[in-house]
Backbone as a chain_set.jsonl record, in Angstrom:
{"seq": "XXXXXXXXXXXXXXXXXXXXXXXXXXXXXXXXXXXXXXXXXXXXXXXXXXXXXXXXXXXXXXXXXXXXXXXXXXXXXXXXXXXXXX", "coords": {"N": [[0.848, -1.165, 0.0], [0.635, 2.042, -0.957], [1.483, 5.16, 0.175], [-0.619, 7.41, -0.857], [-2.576, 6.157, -0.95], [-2.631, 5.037, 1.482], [-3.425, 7.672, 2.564], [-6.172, 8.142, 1.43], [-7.276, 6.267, 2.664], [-7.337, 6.813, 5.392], [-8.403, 9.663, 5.165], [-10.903, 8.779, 4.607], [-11.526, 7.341, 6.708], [-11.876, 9.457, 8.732], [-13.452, 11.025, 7.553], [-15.845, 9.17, 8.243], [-15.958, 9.548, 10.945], [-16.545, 12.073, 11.626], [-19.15, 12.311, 10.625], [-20.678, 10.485, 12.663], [-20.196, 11.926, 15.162], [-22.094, 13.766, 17.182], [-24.026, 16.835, 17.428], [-24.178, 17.858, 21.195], [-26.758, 18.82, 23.474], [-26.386, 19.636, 25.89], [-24.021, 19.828, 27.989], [-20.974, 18.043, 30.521], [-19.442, 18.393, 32.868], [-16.945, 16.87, 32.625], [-17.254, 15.87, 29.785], [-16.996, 19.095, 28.839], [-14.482, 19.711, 30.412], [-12.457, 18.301, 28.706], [-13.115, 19.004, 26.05], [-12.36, 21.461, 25.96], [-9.523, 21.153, 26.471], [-8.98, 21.738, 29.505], [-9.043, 21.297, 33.302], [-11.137, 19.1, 35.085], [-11.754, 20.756, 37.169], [-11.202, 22.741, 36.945], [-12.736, 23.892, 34.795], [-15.16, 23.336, 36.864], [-14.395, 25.581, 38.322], [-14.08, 28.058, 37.026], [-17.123, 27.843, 35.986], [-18.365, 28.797, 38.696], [-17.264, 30.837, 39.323], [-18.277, 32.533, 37.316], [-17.193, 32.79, 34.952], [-17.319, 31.356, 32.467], [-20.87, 30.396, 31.271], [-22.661, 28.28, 33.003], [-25.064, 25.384, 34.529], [-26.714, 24.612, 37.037], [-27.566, 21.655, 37.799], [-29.976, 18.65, 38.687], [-28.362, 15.94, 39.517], [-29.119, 13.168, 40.676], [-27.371, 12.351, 42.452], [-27.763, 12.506, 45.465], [-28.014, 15.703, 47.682], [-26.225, 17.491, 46.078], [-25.588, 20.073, 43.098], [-24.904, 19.309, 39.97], [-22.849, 20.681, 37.362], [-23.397, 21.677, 34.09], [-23.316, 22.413, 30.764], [-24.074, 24.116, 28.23], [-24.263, 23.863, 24.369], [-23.977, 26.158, 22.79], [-22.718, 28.006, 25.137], [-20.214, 26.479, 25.005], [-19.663, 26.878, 22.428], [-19.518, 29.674, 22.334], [-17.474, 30.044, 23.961], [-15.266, 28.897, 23.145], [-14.857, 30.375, 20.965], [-14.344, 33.193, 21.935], [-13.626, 33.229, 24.708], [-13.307, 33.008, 28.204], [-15.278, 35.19, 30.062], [-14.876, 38.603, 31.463], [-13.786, 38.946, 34.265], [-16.0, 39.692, 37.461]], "CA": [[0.0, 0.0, 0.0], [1.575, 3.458, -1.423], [1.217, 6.599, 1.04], [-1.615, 7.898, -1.314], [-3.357, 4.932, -0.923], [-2.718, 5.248, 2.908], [-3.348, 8.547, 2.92], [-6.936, 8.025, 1.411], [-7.721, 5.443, 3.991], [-6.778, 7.977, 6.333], [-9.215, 11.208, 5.297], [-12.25, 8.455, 4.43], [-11.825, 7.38, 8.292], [-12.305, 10.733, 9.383], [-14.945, 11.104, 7.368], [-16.823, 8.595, 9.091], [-15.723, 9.741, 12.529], [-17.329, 13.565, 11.878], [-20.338, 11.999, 10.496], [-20.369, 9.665, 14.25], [-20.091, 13.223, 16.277], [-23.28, 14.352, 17.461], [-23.547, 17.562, 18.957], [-25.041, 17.359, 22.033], [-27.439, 19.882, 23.749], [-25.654, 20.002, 26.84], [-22.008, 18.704, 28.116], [-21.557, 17.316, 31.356], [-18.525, 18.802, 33.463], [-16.262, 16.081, 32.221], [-17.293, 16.576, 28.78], [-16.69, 20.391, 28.617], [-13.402, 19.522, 29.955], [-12.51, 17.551, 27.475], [-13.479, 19.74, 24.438], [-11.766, 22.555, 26.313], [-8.386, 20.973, 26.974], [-8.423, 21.86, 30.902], [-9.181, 19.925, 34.246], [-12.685, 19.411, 35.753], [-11.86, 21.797, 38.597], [-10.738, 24.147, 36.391], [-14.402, 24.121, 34.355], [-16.184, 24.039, 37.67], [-14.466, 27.022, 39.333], [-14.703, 28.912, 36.291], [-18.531, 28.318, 36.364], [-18.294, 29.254, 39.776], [-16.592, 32.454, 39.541], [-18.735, 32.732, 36.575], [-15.953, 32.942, 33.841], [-18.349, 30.557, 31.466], [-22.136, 30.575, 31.715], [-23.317, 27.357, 33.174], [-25.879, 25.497, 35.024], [-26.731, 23.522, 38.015], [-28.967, 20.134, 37.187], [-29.785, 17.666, 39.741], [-28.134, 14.836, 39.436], [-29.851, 12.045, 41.235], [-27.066, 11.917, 43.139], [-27.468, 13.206, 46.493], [-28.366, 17.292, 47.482], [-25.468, 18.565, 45.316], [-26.021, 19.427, 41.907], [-24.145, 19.183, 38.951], [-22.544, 21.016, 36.696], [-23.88, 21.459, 32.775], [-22.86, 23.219, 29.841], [-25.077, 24.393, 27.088], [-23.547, 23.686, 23.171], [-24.165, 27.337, 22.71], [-21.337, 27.907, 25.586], [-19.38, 25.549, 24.498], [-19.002, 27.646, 21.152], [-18.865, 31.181, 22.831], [-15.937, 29.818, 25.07], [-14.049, 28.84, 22.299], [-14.813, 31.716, 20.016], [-14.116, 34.252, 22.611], [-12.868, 32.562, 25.396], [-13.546, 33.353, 29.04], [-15.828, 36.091, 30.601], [-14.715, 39.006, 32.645], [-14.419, 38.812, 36.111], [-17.227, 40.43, 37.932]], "C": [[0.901, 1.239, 0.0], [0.956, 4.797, 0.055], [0.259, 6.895, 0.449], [-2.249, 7.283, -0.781], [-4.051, 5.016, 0.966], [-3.786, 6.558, 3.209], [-5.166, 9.048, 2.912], [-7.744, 6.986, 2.17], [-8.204, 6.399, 4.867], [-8.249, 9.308, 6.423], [-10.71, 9.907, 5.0], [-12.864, 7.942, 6.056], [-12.385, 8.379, 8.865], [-13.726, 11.284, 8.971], [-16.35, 10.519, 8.193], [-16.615, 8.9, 10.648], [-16.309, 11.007, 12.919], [-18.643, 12.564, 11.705], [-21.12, 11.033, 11.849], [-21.131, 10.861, 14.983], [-21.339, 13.589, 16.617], [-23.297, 15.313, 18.224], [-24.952, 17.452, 19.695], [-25.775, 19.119, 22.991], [-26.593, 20.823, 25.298], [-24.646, 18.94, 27.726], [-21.802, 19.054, 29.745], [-19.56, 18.227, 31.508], [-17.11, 17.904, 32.665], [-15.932, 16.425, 30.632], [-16.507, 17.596, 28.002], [-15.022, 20.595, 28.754], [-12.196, 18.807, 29.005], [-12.564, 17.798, 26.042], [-12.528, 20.863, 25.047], [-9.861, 22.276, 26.695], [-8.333, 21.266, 28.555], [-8.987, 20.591, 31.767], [-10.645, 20.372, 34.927], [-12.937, 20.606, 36.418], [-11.636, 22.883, 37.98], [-12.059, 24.73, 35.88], [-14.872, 24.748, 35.575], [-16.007, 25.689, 38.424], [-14.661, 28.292, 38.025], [-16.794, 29.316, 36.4], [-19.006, 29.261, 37.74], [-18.252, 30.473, 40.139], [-17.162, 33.355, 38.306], [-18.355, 33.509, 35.131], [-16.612, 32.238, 32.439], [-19.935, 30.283, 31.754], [-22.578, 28.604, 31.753], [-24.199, 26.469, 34.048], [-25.768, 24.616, 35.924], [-28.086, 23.043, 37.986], [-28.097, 19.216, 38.317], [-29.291, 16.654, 39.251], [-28.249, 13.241, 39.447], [-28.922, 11.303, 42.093], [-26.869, 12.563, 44.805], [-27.648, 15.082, 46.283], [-27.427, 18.072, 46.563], [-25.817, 18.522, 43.889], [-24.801, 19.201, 41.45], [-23.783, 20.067, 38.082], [-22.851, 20.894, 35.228], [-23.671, 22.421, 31.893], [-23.457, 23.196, 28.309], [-24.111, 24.523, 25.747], [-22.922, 25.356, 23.129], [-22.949, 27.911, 23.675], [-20.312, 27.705, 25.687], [-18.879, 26.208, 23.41], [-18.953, 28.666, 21.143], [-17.445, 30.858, 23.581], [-15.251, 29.926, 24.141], [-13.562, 29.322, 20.91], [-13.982, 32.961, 20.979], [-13.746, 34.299, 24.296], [-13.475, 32.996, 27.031], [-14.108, 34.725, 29.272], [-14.826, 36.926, 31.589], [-14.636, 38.838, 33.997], [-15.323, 40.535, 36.499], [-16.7, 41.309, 39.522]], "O": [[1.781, 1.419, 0.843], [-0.16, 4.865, 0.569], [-0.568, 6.704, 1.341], [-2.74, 7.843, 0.199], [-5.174, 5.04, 1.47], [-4.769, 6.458, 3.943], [-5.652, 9.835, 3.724], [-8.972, 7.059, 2.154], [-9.387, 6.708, 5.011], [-8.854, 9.693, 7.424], [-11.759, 10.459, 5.333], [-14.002, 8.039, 6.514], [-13.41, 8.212, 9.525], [-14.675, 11.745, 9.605], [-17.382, 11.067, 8.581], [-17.311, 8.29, 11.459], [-16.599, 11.259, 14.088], [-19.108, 12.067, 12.731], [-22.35, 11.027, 11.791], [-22.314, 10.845, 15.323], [-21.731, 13.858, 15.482], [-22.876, 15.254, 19.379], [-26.098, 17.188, 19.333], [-25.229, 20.222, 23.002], [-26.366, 22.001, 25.574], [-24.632, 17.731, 27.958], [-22.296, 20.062, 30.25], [-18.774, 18.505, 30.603], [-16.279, 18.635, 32.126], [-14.92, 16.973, 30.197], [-15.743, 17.422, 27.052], [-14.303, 21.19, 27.952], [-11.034, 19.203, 28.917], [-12.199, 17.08, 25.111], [-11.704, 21.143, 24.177], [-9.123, 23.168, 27.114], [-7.235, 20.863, 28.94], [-9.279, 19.457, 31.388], [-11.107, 21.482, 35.19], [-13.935, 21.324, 36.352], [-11.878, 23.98, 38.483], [-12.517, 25.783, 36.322], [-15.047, 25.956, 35.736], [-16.805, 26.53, 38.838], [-15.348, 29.298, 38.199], [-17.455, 30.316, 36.68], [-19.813, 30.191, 37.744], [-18.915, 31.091, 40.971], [-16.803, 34.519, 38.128], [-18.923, 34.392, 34.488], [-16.288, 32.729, 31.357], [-20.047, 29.799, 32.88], [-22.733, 27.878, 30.772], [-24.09, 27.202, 35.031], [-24.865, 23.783, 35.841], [-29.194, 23.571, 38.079], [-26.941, 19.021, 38.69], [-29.916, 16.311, 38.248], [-27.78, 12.385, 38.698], [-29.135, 10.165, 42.511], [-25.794, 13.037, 45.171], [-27.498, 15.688, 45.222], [-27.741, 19.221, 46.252], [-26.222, 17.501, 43.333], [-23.803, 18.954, 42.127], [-24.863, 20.584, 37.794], [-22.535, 19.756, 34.881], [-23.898, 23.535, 32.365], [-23.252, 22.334, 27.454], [-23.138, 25.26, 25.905], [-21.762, 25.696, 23.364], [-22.029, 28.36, 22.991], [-19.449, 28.375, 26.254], [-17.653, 26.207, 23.294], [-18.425, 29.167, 20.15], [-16.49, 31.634, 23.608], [-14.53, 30.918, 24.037], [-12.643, 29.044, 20.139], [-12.997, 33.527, 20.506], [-13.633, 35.34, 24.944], [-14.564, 33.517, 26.793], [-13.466, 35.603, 28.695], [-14.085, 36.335, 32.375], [-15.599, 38.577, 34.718], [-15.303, 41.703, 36.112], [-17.508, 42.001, 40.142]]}, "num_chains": 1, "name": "protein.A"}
């Protein structure tokens, strides 16, 4: 198999790996870090300190919630990156 050959392997994979992707309505602490390159704690205290707009959804585990991140956030963050501090 020639490098071309490879190489078209290669971009028809990917093809099928966008077409896979689903975006999703809202991204889950883990998630967000994850698309964002940083570390959970880093997401949550941003939300926290309210550096990215995001929400607290019960979990079902116990009184704390959870952390959640709307697509729409997800693609202001990484258009324009972190909010002011307040």
């Amino acid at each position: 198999m020639n490098l071309e050959e490879r190489l078209g392997n290669i971009e028809a994979m990917r093809g099928v790996l966008v077409q896979r992707q689903s975006v999703k309505e809202y991204y889950t602490v883990e998630e967000f870090a994850r698309l964002v390159g940083k570390s959970c704690f880093t997401c949550r205290e941003w939300a926290r300190l309210s550096r990215v707009n995001g929400e607290k959804r019960q979990s079902g585990r116990g009184a704390h919630a959870e952390w959640v991140f709307s697509h729409a956030e997800l693609l202001r963050y990484q258009r324009d990156g972190l909010l002011p501090r307040l």
